[in-house]
mmCIF file of C-alpha atoms (C1' of nucleotides) in Angstrom:
data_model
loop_
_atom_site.group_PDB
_atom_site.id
_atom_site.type_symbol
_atom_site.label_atom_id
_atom_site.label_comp_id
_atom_site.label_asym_id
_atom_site.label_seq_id
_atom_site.Cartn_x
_atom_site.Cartn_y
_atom_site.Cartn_z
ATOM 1 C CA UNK B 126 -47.988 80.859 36.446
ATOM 2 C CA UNK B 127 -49.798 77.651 37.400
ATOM 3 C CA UNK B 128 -50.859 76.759 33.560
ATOM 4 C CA UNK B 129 -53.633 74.965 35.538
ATOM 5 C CA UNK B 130 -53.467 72.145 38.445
ATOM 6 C CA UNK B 131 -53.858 69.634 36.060
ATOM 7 C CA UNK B 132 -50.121 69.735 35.503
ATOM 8 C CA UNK B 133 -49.212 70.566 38.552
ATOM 9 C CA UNK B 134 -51.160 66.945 39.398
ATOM 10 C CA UNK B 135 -49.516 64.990 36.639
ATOM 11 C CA UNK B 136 -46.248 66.611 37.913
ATOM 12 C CA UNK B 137 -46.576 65.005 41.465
ATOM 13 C CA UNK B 138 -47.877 62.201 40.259
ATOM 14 C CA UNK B 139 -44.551 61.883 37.988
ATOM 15 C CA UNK B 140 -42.799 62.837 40.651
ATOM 16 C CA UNK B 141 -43.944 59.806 42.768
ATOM 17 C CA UNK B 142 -42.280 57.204 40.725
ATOM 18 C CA UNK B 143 -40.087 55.832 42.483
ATOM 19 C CA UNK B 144 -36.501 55.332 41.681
ATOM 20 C CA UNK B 145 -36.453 51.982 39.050
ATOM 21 C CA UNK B 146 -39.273 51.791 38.228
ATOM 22 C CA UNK B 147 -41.419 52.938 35.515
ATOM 23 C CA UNK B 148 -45.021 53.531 34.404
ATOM 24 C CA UNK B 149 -46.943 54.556 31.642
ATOM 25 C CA UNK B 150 -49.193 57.528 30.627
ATOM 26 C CA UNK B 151 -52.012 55.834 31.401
ATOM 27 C CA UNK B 152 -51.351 55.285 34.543
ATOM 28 C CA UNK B 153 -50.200 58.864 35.555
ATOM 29 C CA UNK B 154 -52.935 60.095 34.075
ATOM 30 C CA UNK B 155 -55.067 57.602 36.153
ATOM 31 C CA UNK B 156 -53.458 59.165 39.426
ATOM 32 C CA UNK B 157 -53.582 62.804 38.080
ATOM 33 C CA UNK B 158 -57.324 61.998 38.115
ATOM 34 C CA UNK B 159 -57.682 62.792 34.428
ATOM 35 C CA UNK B 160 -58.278 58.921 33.588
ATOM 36 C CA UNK B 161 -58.689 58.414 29.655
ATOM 37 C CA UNK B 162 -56.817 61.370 28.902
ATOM 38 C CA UNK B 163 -53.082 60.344 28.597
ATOM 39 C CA UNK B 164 -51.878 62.751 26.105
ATOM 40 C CA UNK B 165 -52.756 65.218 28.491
ATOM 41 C CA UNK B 166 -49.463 63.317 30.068
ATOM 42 C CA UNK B 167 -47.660 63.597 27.536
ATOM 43 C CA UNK B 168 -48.374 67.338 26.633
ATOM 44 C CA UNK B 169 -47.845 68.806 29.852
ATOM 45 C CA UNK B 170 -44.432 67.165 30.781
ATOM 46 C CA UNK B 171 -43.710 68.378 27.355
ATOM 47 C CA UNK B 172 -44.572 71.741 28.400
ATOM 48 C CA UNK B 173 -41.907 71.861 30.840
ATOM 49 C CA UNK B 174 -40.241 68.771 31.391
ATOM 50 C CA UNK B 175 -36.425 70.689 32.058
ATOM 51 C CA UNK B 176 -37.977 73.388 33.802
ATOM 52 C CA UNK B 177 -39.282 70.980 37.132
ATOM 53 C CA UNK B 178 -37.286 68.178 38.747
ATOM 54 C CA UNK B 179 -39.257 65.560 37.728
ATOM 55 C CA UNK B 180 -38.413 62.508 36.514
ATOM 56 C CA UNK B 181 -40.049 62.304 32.864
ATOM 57 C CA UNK B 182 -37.534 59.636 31.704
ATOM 58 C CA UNK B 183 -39.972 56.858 34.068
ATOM 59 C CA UNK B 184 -42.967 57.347 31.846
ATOM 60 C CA UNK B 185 -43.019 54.968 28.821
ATOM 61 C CA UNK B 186 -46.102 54.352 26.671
ATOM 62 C CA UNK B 187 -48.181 51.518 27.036
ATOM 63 C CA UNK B 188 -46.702 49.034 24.810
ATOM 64 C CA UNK B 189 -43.280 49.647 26.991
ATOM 65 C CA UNK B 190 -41.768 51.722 24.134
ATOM 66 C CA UNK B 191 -40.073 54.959 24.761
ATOM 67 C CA UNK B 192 -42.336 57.389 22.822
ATOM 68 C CA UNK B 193 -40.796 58.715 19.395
ATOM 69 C CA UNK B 194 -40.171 62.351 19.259
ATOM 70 C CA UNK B 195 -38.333 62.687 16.013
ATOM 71 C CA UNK B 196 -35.157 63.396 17.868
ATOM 72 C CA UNK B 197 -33.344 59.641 18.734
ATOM 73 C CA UNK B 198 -30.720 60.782 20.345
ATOM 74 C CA UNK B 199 -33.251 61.575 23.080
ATOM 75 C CA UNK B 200 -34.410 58.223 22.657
ATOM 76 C CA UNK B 201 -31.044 56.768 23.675
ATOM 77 C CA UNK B 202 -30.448 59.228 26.432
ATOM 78 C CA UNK B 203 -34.337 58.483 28.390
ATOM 79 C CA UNK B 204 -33.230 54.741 27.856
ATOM 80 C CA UNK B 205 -29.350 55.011 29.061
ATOM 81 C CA UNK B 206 -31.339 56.574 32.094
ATOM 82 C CA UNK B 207 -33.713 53.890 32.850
ATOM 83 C CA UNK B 208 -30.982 51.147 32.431
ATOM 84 C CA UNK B 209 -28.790 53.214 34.789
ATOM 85 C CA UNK B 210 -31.576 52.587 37.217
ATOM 86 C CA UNK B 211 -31.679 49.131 36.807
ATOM 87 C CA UNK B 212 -34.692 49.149 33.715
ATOM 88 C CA UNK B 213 -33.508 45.896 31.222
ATOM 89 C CA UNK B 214 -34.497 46.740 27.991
ATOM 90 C CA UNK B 215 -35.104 43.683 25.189
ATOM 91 C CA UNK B 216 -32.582 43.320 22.439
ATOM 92 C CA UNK B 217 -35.438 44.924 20.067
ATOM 93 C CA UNK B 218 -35.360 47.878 22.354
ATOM 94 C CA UNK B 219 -38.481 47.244 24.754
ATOM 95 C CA UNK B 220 -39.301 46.459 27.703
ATOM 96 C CA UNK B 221 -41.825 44.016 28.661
ATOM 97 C CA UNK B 222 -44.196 45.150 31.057
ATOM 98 C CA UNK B 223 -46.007 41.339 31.134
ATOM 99 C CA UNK B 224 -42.158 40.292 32.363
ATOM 100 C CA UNK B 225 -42.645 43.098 35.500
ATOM 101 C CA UNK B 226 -43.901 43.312 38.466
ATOM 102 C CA UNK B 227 -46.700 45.172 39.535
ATOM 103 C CA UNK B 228 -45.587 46.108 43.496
ATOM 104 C CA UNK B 229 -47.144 49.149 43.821
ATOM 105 C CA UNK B 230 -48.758 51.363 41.279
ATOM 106 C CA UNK B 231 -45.913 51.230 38.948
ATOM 107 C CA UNK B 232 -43.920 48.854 36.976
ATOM 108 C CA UNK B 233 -40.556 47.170 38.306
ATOM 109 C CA UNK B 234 -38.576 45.064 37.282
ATOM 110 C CA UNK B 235 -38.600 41.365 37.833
ATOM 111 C CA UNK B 236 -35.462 40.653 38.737
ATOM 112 C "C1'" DC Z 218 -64.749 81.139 18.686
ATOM 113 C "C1'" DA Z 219 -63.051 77.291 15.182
ATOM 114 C "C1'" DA Z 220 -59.444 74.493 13.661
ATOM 115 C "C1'" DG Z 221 -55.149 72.354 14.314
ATOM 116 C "C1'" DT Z 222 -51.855 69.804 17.248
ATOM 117 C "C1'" DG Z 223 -50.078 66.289 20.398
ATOM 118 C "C1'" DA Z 224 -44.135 62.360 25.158
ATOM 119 C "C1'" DC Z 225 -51.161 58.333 24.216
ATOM 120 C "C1'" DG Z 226 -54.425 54.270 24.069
ATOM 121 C "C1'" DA Z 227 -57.678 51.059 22.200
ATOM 122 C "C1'" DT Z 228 -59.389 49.003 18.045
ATOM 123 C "C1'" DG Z 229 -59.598 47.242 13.519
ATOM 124 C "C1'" DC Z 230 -57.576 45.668 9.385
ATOM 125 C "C1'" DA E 215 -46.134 43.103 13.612
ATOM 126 C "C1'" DG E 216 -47.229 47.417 11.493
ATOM 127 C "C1'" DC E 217 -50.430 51.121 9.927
ATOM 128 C "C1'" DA E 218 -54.886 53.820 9.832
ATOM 129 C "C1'" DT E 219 -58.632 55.819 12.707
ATOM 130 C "C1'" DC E 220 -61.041 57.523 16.381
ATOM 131 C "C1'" DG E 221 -61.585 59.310 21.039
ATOM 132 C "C1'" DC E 222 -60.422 62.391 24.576
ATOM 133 C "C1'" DC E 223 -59.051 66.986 26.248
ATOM 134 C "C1'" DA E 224 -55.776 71.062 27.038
ATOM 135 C "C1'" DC E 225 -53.334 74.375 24.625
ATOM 136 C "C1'" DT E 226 -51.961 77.355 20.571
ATOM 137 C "C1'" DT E 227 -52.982 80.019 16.579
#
DNA sequence: CAAGTGACGATGC
DNA sequence: AGCATCGCCACTT
């Protein structure tokens, strides 16, 4: 059931981040094609972010903040992930974006 | 078909 | 820095 190839688009697009490195709705949405429309982003890995192999835990919002969904211990789980892949995290629990890199189309850390 | 909802983002206070 | 609003669009009810 293809909901539509708008996810299936954000899906690769998630899917091309590469290992340590993040990015942000905005930009996935920028290289779904669906520029301006983030929470399309965030709805449609929400739609089936266990049921695909993608890696979901790479997209942060914009202000480098792991989005809120009520439950924290999924909070701590995304960001044991990203640390485990070499993501450094503030003490106040964010990561500054300004303090990355921008190789490629996503963020990466400086050092 | 209309209204409500949402892993966001930019703006304004 | 934090909170309120609006915009934008797909999806659900």
């Amino acid at each position: 059931m293809k909901r539509s190839d708008l996810y299936k688009r954000i899906y690769e697009a998630v899917r091309a981040i590469p290992r340590g490195q993040v990015a942000t709705y905005g930009q996935i949405a920028r290289m779904a094609g669906i520029g301006g429309q983030p929470r399309l982003v965030g709805y449609a890995l929400h739609a089936s972010s266990e049921e695909y192999d993608i890696p979901w835990h790479r997209i942060i919002n914009a202000r480098g903040r792991i989005s809120p969904r009520g439950d924290s211990e999924w909070e701590t789980h995304q960001r044991l992930l990203l640390e485990s892949e070499g993501i450094t995290f503030r003490t106040n629990g964010s990561v500054d974006l300004a303090e990355f890199g921008f190789d490629d189309l996503f963020y990466k850390p400086i050092e």
